[in-house]
PDB file of C-alpha atoms in Angstrom:
ATOM      1  CA  UNK A 144      88.940  17.998 245.984  1.00  0.00           C
ATOM      2  CA  UNK A 145      86.454  19.207 248.618  1.00  0.00           C
ATOM      3  CA  UNK A 146      82.811  19.782 247.733  1.00  0.00           C
ATOM      4  CA  UNK A 147      81.187  23.110 248.521  1.00  0.00           C
ATOM      5  CA  UNK A 148      77.487  23.265 249.271  1.00  0.00           C
ATOM      6  CA  UNK A 149      76.558  25.574 246.446  1.00  0.00           C
ATOM      7  CA  UNK A 150      74.296  25.072 243.446  1.00  0.00           C
ATOM      8  CA  UNK A 151      74.822  28.247 241.428  1.00  0.00           C
ATOM      9  CA  UNK A 152      78.003  30.248 241.786  1.00  0.00           C
ATOM     10  CA  UNK A 153      77.597  33.987 241.200  1.00  0.00           C
ATOM     11  CA  UNK A 154      80.133  36.604 240.099  1.00  0.00           C
ATOM     12  CA  UNK A 155      79.834  38.216 243.507  1.00  0.00           C
ATOM     13  CA  UNK A 156      81.587  35.238 245.077  1.00  0.00           C
ATOM     14  CA  UNK A 157      84.779  36.538 246.665  1.00  0.00           C
ATOM     15  CA  UNK A 158      87.956  35.456 244.914  1.00  0.00           C
ATOM     16  CA  UNK A 159      90.482  33.579 247.064  1.00  0.00           C
ATOM     17  CA  UNK A 160      93.249  35.625 248.662  1.00  0.00           C
ATOM     18  CA  UNK A 161      95.912  36.673 246.166  1.00  0.00           C
ATOM     19  CA  UNK A 162      93.616  36.350 243.148  1.00  0.00           C
ATOM     20  CA  UNK A 163      91.215  38.622 241.316  1.00  0.00           C
ATOM     21  CA  UNK A 164      88.195  38.081 239.098  1.00  0.00           C
ATOM     22  CA  UNK A 165      89.186  38.433 235.434  1.00  0.00           C
ATOM     23  CA  UNK A 166      85.960  37.187 233.805  1.00  0.00           C
ATOM     24  CA  UNK A 167      82.374  37.455 235.033  1.00  0.00           C
ATOM     25  CA  UNK A 168      79.259  35.950 233.497  1.00  0.00           C
ATOM     26  CA  UNK A 169      75.847  36.748 234.985  1.00  0.00           C
ATOM     27  CA  UNK A 170      72.554  34.994 234.183  1.00  0.00           C
ATOM     28  CA  UNK A 171      73.741  33.854 230.739  1.00  0.00           C
ATOM     29  CA  UNK A 172      70.908  32.475 228.594  1.00  0.00           C
ATOM     30  CA  UNK A 173      71.512  31.134 225.113  1.00  0.00           C
ATOM     31  CA  UNK A 174      68.764  29.982 222.769  1.00  0.00           C
ATOM     32  CA  UNK A 175      69.627  28.050 219.623  1.00  0.00           C
ATOM     33  CA  UNK A 176      67.373  27.494 216.627  1.00  0.00           C
ATOM     34  CA  UNK A 177      64.017  29.028 215.796  1.00  0.00           C
ATOM     35  CA  UNK A 178      60.319  28.332 216.203  1.00  0.00           C
ATOM     36  CA  UNK A 179      59.404  24.815 217.245  1.00  0.00           C
ATOM     37  CA  UNK A 180      63.060  23.779 217.000  1.00  0.00           C
ATOM     38  CA  UNK A 181      64.277  26.402 219.464  1.00  0.00           C
ATOM     39  CA  UNK A 182      66.427  24.971 222.280  1.00  0.00           C
ATOM     40  CA  UNK A 183      67.565  26.785 225.415  1.00  0.00           C
ATOM     41  CA  UNK A 184      71.166  25.549 225.663  1.00  0.00           C
ATOM     42  CA  UNK A 185      72.010  27.749 228.662  1.00  0.00           C
ATOM     43  CA  UNK A 186      69.377  28.605 231.245  1.00  0.00           C
ATOM     44  CA  UNK A 187      70.895  31.349 233.368  1.00  0.00           C
ATOM     45  CA  UNK A 188      74.548  30.532 234.035  1.00  0.00           C
ATOM     46  CA  UNK A 189      76.573  32.712 236.372  1.00  0.00           C
ATOM     47  CA  UNK A 190      80.259  32.193 237.104  1.00  0.00           C
ATOM     48  CA  UNK A 191      83.489  34.019 237.791  1.00  0.00           C
ATOM     49  CA  UNK A 192      87.026  33.050 236.792  1.00  0.00           C
ATOM     50  CA  UNK A 193      89.857  34.002 239.119  1.00  0.00           C
ATOM     51  CA  UNK A 194      93.443  34.735 238.193  1.00  0.00           C
ATOM     52  CA  UNK A 195      95.983  32.184 239.355  1.00  0.00           C
ATOM     53  CA  UNK A 196      93.529  29.278 239.072  1.00  0.00           C
ATOM     54  CA  UNK A 197      92.907  26.329 236.780  1.00  0.00           C
ATOM     55  CA  UNK A 198      89.152  25.763 236.643  1.00  0.00           C
ATOM     56  CA  UNK A 199      87.562  22.711 235.019  1.00  0.00           C
ATOM     57  CA  UNK A 200      84.064  22.831 233.520  1.00  0.00           C
ATOM     58  CA  UNK A 201      82.716  19.291 233.526  1.00  0.00           C
ATOM     59  CA  UNK A 202      79.408  17.813 232.428  1.00  0.00           C
ATOM     60  CA  UNK A 203      77.819  15.247 230.125  1.00  0.00           C
ATOM     61  CA  UNK A 204      77.393  15.685 226.380  1.00  0.00           C
ATOM     62  CA  UNK A 205      74.649  18.185 225.610  1.00  0.00           C
ATOM     63  CA  UNK A 206      74.989  19.949 228.957  1.00  0.00           C
ATOM     64  CA  UNK A 207      75.991  23.285 227.384  1.00  0.00           C
ATOM     65  CA  UNK A 208      79.763  23.164 227.953  1.00  0.00           C
ATOM     66  CA  UNK A 209      80.843  24.106 224.444  1.00  0.00           C
ATOM     67  CA  UNK A 210      78.133  26.760 224.050  1.00  0.00           C
ATOM     68  CA  UNK A 211      79.200  28.384 227.318  1.00  0.00           C
ATOM     69  CA  UNK A 212      82.862  28.276 226.310  1.00  0.00           C
ATOM     70  CA  UNK A 213      82.028  30.018 223.015  1.00  0.00           C
ATOM     71  CA  UNK A 214      80.183  32.779 224.863  1.00  0.00           C
ATOM     72  CA  UNK A 215      82.968  33.252 227.425  1.00  0.00           C
ATOM     73  CA  UNK A 216      85.412  33.498 224.508  1.00  0.00           C
ATOM     74  CA  UNK A 217      83.334  36.180 222.744  1.00  0.00           C
ATOM     75  CA  UNK A 218      82.644  33.905 219.762  1.00  0.00           C
ATOM     76  CA  UNK A 219      78.906  33.712 220.447  1.00  0.00           C
ATOM     77  CA  UNK A 220      76.748  36.389 222.034  1.00  0.00           C
ATOM     78  CA  UNK A 221      74.254  35.393 224.730  1.00  0.00           C
ATOM     79  CA  UNK A 222      70.519  35.712 224.172  1.00  0.00           C
ATOM     80  CA  UNK A 223      70.426  37.497 227.525  1.00  0.00           C
ATOM     81  CA  UNK A 224      72.717  38.051 230.482  1.00  0.00           C
ATOM     82  CA  UNK A 225      75.995  39.934 230.807  1.00  0.00           C
ATOM     83  CA  UNK A 226      79.657  39.103 230.291  1.00  0.00           C
ATOM     84  CA  UNK A 227      82.682  41.099 231.393  1.00  0.00           C
ATOM     85  CA  UNK A 228      86.197  40.176 230.243  1.00  0.00           C
ATOM     86  CA  UNK A 229      89.225  41.901 231.790  1.00  0.00           C
ATOM     87  CA  UNK A 230      86.922  44.576 233.153  1.00  0.00           C
ATOM     88  CA  UNK A 231      85.326  45.257 229.772  1.00  0.00           C
ATOM     89  CA  UNK A 232      81.556  44.616 229.402  1.00  0.00           C
ATOM     90  CA  UNK A 233      80.625  42.952 226.106  1.00  0.00           C
ATOM     91  CA  UNK A 234      77.003  44.100 225.996  1.00  0.00           C
ATOM     92  CA  UNK A 235      76.310  46.163 222.902  1.00  0.00           C
ATOM     93  CA  UNK A 236      79.701  45.601 221.284  1.00  0.00           C
ATOM     94  CA  UNK A 237      79.796  45.219 217.526  1.00  0.00           C
ATOM     95  CA  UNK A 238      81.160  41.970 216.048  1.00  0.00           C
ATOM     96  CA  UNK A 239      84.378  43.826 215.196  1.00  0.00           C
ATOM     97  CA  UNK A 240      84.753  45.109 218.761  1.00  0.00           C
ATOM     98  CA  UNK A 241      84.070  41.629 220.164  1.00  0.00           C
ATOM     99  CA  UNK A 242      86.738  40.188 217.869  1.00  0.00           C
ATOM    100  CA  UNK A 243      89.217  42.832 219.041  1.00  0.00           C
ATOM    101  CA  UNK A 244      88.451  42.045 222.693  1.00  0.00           C
ATOM    102  CA  UNK A 245      88.880  38.336 221.999  1.00  0.00           C
ATOM    103  CA  UNK A 246      92.222  38.829 220.248  1.00  0.00           C
ATOM    104  CA  UNK A 247      93.577  40.951 223.101  1.00  0.00           C
ATOM    105  CA  UNK A 248      92.339  39.068 226.120  1.00  0.00           C
ATOM    106  CA  UNK A 249      91.422  35.460 225.246  1.00  0.00           C
ATOM    107  CA  UNK A 250      93.662  32.567 224.244  1.00  0.00           C
ATOM    108  CA  UNK A 251      92.141  29.353 222.862  1.00  0.00           C
ATOM    109  CA  UNK A 252      93.319  25.740 222.959  1.00  0.00           C
ATOM    110  CA  UNK A 253      91.372  23.256 220.838  1.00  0.00           C
ATOM    111  CA  UNK A 254      90.982  19.493 221.006  1.00  0.00           C
ATOM    112  CA  UNK A 255      92.117  19.090 217.387  1.00  0.00           C
ATOM    113  CA  UNK A 256      95.083  21.521 217.750  1.00  0.00           C
ATOM    114  CA  UNK A 257      93.973  23.645 214.709  1.00  0.00           C
ATOM    115  CA  UNK A 258      97.514  24.053 213.395  1.00  0.00           C
ATOM    116  CA  UNK A 259      98.206  25.014 209.778  1.00  0.00           C
ATOM    117  CA  UNK A 260     100.057  22.079 208.183  1.00  0.00           C
ATOM    118  CA  UNK A 261     102.120  24.289 205.851  1.00  0.00           C
ATOM    119  CA  UNK A 262     103.450  26.476 208.678  1.00  0.00           C
ATOM    120  CA  UNK A 263     106.233  25.674 211.141  1.00  0.00           C
ATOM    121  CA  UNK A 264     105.635  25.590 214.880  1.00  0.00           C
ATOM    122  CA  UNK A 265     107.043  29.099 215.189  1.00  0.00           C
ATOM    123  CA  UNK A 266     104.885  30.400 212.333  1.00  0.00           C
ATOM    124  CA  UNK A 267     101.742  28.817 213.814  1.00  0.00           C
ATOM    125  CA  UNK A 268     102.401  30.592 217.104  1.00  0.00           C
ATOM    126  CA  UNK A 269     103.147  33.888 215.361  1.00  0.00           C
ATOM    127  CA  UNK A 270      99.695  33.783 213.743  1.00  0.00           C
ATOM    128  CA  UNK A 271      98.139  34.739 217.084  1.00  0.00           C
ATOM    129  CA  UNK A 272     100.239  37.913 217.035  1.00  0.00           C
ATOM    130  CA  UNK A 273      99.775  38.555 213.331  1.00  0.00           C
ATOM    131  CA  UNK A 274      95.984  38.857 213.654  1.00  0.00           C
ATOM    132  CA  UNK A 275      96.582  41.553 216.272  1.00  0.00           C
ATOM    133  CA  UNK A 276      98.877  43.452 213.958  1.00  0.00           C
ATOM    134  CA  UNK A 277     101.998  42.473 215.921  1.00  0.00           C
ATOM    135  CA  UNK A 278     104.683  41.579 213.374  1.00  0.00           C
ATOM    136  CA  UNK A 279     108.403  41.848 212.819  1.00  0.00           C
ATOM    137  CA  UNK A 280     111.358  40.808 214.940  1.00  0.00           C
ATOM    138  CA  UNK A 281     109.521  41.281 218.242  1.00  0.00           C
ATOM    139  CA  UNK A 282     106.819  38.830 217.153  1.00  0.00           C
ATOM    140  CA  UNK A 283     109.478  36.269 216.274  1.00  0.00           C
ATOM    141  CA  UNK A 284     111.093  36.649 219.689  1.00  0.00           C
ATOM    142  CA  UNK A 285     107.744  36.331 221.498  1.00  0.00           C
ATOM    143  CA  UNK A 286     106.825  33.204 219.510  1.00  0.00           C
ATOM    144  CA  UNK A 287     110.163  31.580 220.253  1.00  0.00           C
ATOM    145  CA  UNK A 288     109.854  32.386 223.965  1.00  0.00           C
ATOM    146  CA  UNK A 289     106.365  30.875 224.055  1.00  0.00           C
ATOM    147  CA  UNK A 290     107.593  27.655 222.448  1.00  0.00           C
ATOM    148  CA  UNK A 291     110.530  27.543 224.863  1.00  0.00           C
ATOM    149  CA  UNK A 292     108.056  27.939 227.731  1.00  0.00           C
ATOM    150  CA  UNK A 293     106.203  24.773 226.662  1.00  0.00           C
ATOM    151  CA  UNK A 294     109.416  22.813 226.125  1.00  0.00           C
ATOM    152  CA  UNK A 295     109.610  23.022 222.328  1.00  0.00           C
ATOM    153  CA  UNK A 296     112.579  25.281 221.740  1.00  0.00           C
ATOM    154  CA  UNK A 297     114.152  22.546 219.601  1.00  0.00           C
ATOM    155  CA  UNK A 298     111.035  22.298 217.400  1.00  0.00           C
ATOM    156  CA  UNK A 299     110.769  25.888 216.163  1.00  0.00           C
ATOM    157  CA  UNK A 300     111.142  24.987 212.491  1.00  0.00           C
ATOM    158  CA  UNK A 301     109.211  21.696 212.603  1.00  0.00           C
ATOM    159  CA  UNK A 302     105.956  21.269 210.695  1.00  0.00           C
ATOM    160  CA  UNK A 303     102.886  19.700 212.363  1.00  0.00           C
ATOM    161  CA  UNK A 304     103.334  16.462 210.373  1.00  0.00           C
ATOM    162  CA  UNK A 305     106.719  16.013 212.063  1.00  0.00           C
ATOM    163  CA  UNK A 306     105.364  16.564 215.574  1.00  0.00           C
ATOM    164  CA  UNK A 307     103.673  14.063 217.865  1.00  0.00           C
ATOM    165  CA  UNK A 308     100.139  14.706 219.080  1.00  0.00           C
ATOM    166  CA  UNK A 309     101.465  15.889 222.421  1.00  0.00           C
ATOM    167  CA  UNK A 310     103.918  18.252 220.723  1.00  0.00           C
ATOM    168  CA  UNK A 311     101.192  19.649 218.470  1.00  0.00           C
ATOM    169  CA  UNK A 312      99.048  20.383 221.502  1.00  0.00           C
ATOM    170  CA  UNK A 313     102.020  22.113 223.145  1.00  0.00           C
ATOM    171  CA  UNK A 314     102.332  24.322 220.060  1.00  0.00           C
ATOM    172  CA  UNK A 315      98.634  25.126 220.488  1.00  0.00           C
ATOM    173  CA  UNK A 316      99.276  25.994 224.148  1.00  0.00           C
ATOM    174  CA  UNK A 317     102.176  28.264 223.127  1.00  0.00           C
ATOM    175  CA  UNK A 318      99.922  29.961 220.563  1.00  0.00           C
ATOM    176  CA  UNK A 319      97.318  30.619 223.266  1.00  0.00           C
ATOM    177  CA  UNK A 320      99.987  32.145 225.532  1.00  0.00           C
ATOM    178  CA  UNK A 321     101.962  34.295 223.130  1.00  0.00           C
ATOM    179  CA  UNK A 322      99.666  37.321 223.267  1.00  0.00           C
ATOM    180  CA  UNK A 323      99.658  37.394 227.102  1.00  0.00           C
ATOM    181  CA  UNK A 324      95.855  36.940 227.344  1.00  0.00           C
ATOM    182  CA  UNK A 325      93.847  37.530 230.500  1.00  0.00           C
ATOM    183  CA  UNK A 326      91.969  34.249 230.040  1.00  0.00           C
ATOM    184  CA  UNK A 327      92.925  30.939 228.426  1.00  0.00           C
ATOM    185  CA  UNK A 328      90.026  28.723 227.363  1.00  0.00           C
ATOM    186  CA  UNK A 329      90.729  25.079 226.516  1.00  0.00           C
ATOM    187  CA  UNK A 330      88.163  22.837 224.813  1.00  0.00           C
ATOM    188  CA  UNK A 331      88.817  19.166 225.689  1.00  0.00           C
ATOM    189  CA  UNK A 332      92.614  19.691 225.603  1.00  0.00           C
ATOM    190  CA  UNK A 333      93.436  16.034 226.440  1.00  0.00           C
ATOM    191  CA  UNK A 334      90.735  14.229 224.449  1.00  0.00           C
ATOM    192  CA  UNK A 335      92.952  13.463 221.430  1.00  0.00           C
ATOM    193  CA  UNK A 336      95.989  12.473 223.519  1.00  0.00           C
ATOM    194  CA  UNK A 337      97.176   9.279 225.152  1.00  0.00           C
ATOM    195  CA  UNK A 338      97.494   9.137 228.931  1.00  0.00           C
ATOM    196  CA  UNK A 339     101.133  10.255 229.123  1.00  0.00           C
ATOM    197  CA  UNK A 340     100.726  13.223 226.802  1.00  0.00           C
ATOM    198  CA  UNK A 341      97.366  14.148 228.309  1.00  0.00           C
ATOM    199  CA  UNK A 342      98.859  14.329 231.787  1.00  0.00           C
ATOM    200  CA  UNK A 343     101.819  16.331 230.473  1.00  0.00           C
ATOM    201  CA  UNK A 344      99.502  18.901 228.892  1.00  0.00           C
ATOM    202  CA  UNK A 345      97.462  19.189 232.094  1.00  0.00           C
ATOM    203  CA  UNK A 346     100.642  19.680 234.127  1.00  0.00           C
ATOM    204  CA  UNK A 347     101.581  22.467 231.728  1.00  0.00           C
ATOM    205  CA  UNK A 348      98.164  24.144 232.032  1.00  0.00           C
ATOM    206  CA  UNK A 349      98.369  23.847 235.816  1.00  0.00           C
ATOM    207  CA  UNK A 350     101.751  25.569 235.747  1.00  0.00           C
ATOM    208  CA  UNK A 351     100.482  28.314 233.422  1.00  0.00           C
ATOM    209  CA  UNK A 352      97.496  28.890 235.706  1.00  0.00           C
ATOM    210  CA  UNK A 353      99.785  29.869 238.584  1.00  0.00           C
ATOM    211  CA  UNK A 354     100.398  33.177 236.825  1.00  0.00           C
ATOM    212  CA  UNK A 355      98.480  35.718 238.902  1.00  0.00           C
ATOM    213  CA  UNK A 356      97.737  37.782 235.789  1.00  0.00           C
ATOM    214  CA  UNK A 357      95.463  35.222 234.087  1.00  0.00           C
ATOM    215  CA  UNK A 358      92.810  32.551 234.570  1.00  0.00           C
ATOM    216  CA  UNK A 359      92.644  29.165 232.829  1.00  0.00           C
ATOM    217  CA  UNK A 360      89.360  27.351 232.130  1.00  0.00           C
ATOM    218  CA  UNK A 361      89.294  23.877 230.576  1.00  0.00           C
ATOM    219  CA  UNK A 362      86.124  22.192 229.349  1.00  0.00           C
ATOM    220  CA  UNK A 363      86.542  18.458 229.805  1.00  0.00           C
ATOM    221  CA  UNK A 364      84.917  15.149 230.644  1.00  0.00           C
ATOM    222  CA  UNK A 365      88.301  13.460 231.187  1.00  0.00           C
ATOM    223  CA  UNK A 366      88.625  12.258 234.814  1.00  0.00           C
ATOM    224  CA  UNK A 367      92.428  12.303 234.463  1.00  0.00           C
ATOM    225  CA  UNK A 368      92.308  16.109 234.568  1.00  0.00           C
ATOM    226  CA  UNK A 369      90.653  16.375 237.979  1.00  0.00           C
ATOM    227  CA  UNK A 370      93.778  16.185 240.197  1.00  0.00           C
ATOM    228  CA  UNK A 371      95.311  19.185 238.420  1.00  0.00           C
ATOM    229  CA  UNK A 372      92.402  21.539 239.099  1.00  0.00           C
ATOM    230  CA  UNK A 373      92.081  24.287 241.675  1.00  0.00           C
ATOM    231  CA  UNK A 374      88.334  24.291 241.121  1.00  0.00           C
ATOM    232  CA  UNK A 375      85.720  22.223 239.289  1.00  0.00           C
ATOM    233  CA  UNK A 376      82.388  23.556 238.046  1.00  0.00           C
ATOM    234  CA  UNK A 377      79.697  20.990 237.178  1.00  0.00           C
ATOM    235  CA  UNK A 378      77.206  21.813 234.439  1.00  0.00           C
ATOM    236  CA  UNK A 379      74.041  19.888 233.601  1.00  0.00           C
ATOM    237  CA  UNK A 380      71.109  20.833 231.355  1.00  0.00           C
ATOM    238  CA  UNK A 381      72.419  24.350 230.833  1.00  0.00           C
ATOM    239  CA  UNK A 382      72.967  25.193 234.510  1.00  0.00           C
ATOM    240  CA  UNK A 383      75.910  25.176 236.897  1.00  0.00           C
ATOM    241  CA  UNK A 384      74.803  22.614 239.484  1.00  0.00           C
ATOM    242  CA  UNK A 385      77.841  22.390 241.740  1.00  0.00           C
ATOM    243  CA  UNK A 386      81.346  23.527 242.571  1.00  0.00           C
ATOM    244  CA  UNK A 387      84.308  21.764 244.150  1.00  0.00           C
ATOM    245  CA  UNK A 388      87.427  23.583 245.277  1.00  0.00           C
ATOM    246  CA  UNK A 389      90.781  22.182 246.305  1.00  0.00           C
ATOM    247  CA  UNK A 390      91.259  22.659 250.030  1.00  0.00           C
ATOM    248  CA  UNK A 391      93.761  25.388 250.856  1.00  0.00           C
ATOM    249  CA  UNK A 392      97.182  23.866 251.415  1.00  0.00           C
ATOM    250  CA  UNK A 393      96.465  20.631 249.533  1.00  0.00           C
ATOM    251  CA  UNK A 394      98.867  20.241 246.615  1.00  0.00           C
ATOM    252  CA  UNK A 395      97.813  19.419 243.074  1.00  0.00           C
ATOM    253  CA  UNK A 396      99.484  16.556 241.226  1.00  0.00           C
ATOM    254  CA  UNK A 397     101.743  19.032 239.447  1.00  0.00           C
ATOM    255  CA  UNK A 398     102.801  20.696 242.698  1.00  0.00           C
ATOM    256  CA  UNK A 399     103.505  17.343 244.347  1.00  0.00           C
ATOM    257  CA  UNK A 400     105.730  16.263 241.447  1.00  0.00           C
ATOM    258  CA  UNK A 401     107.551  19.604 241.392  1.00  0.00           C
ATOM    259  CA  UNK A 402     108.212  19.573 245.137  1.00  0.00           C
ATOM    260  CA  UNK A 403     109.429  15.981 245.034  1.00  0.00           C
ATOM    261  CA  UNK A 404     111.874  16.915 242.270  1.00  0.00           C
ATOM    262  CA  UNK A 405     113.148  19.867 244.306  1.00  0.00           C
ATOM    263  CA  UNK A 406     113.742  17.655 247.338  1.00  0.00           C
ATOM    264  CA  UNK A 407     115.532  15.027 245.231  1.00  0.00           C
ATOM    265  CA  UNK A 408     117.860  17.692 243.813  1.00  0.00           C
ATOM    266  CA  UNK A 409     118.477  19.374 247.164  1.00  0.00           C
TER     267      UNK A 409
END
């Protein structure tokens, strides 16, 4: 990863060739609490997410990572500042309109998987379509394709209790993908996994991020995730304090492994 001499990235930053900006946040401020207990969790954050990239948001506990992720995912509204998702400004939207925007354009991956224990892998994935009103045979096909994409075609009818931690997280990844969102937001996706499964999930996210129709952002403090990233944003005390971008032409860990496999099979 190569450091760039920048302290605060702005949405006006040009996207790399072959990509486009799919999410823009400008001067995001978020205050939590009231009166003497009021805390300014975010102090004017600006960033842009580009399609075809895996971006990591890294920082210490209490730096504002989770608050920022919730705002980017249209779960929280900022105290001030603007957010645009897939070309749609969120300012002034009602809670119902924000929820609709979130369902259509944002996929979430959580540290604790958030799977329903009484539903199969396929049914857990279909939930993401069900809340959008997408049901029936097409929803079943889309859910099965998503699970196949993450390597779990043989686990369609398995319940979470019969899946390993890595497999449960792959179901969560499939659920985030099934609605073809513009942005995928992952909150500490490797924190509950051992090294092997954590690296496998990051390789999967890196692969998903190559899709030029979406951006992937992962909040993490796990140093194992760094080699998979196209870009790293550093956040401290509610501000973006630095950016690192992989030098053009330098392969990520996932790309190195893939190219080695191709050469071995040639």
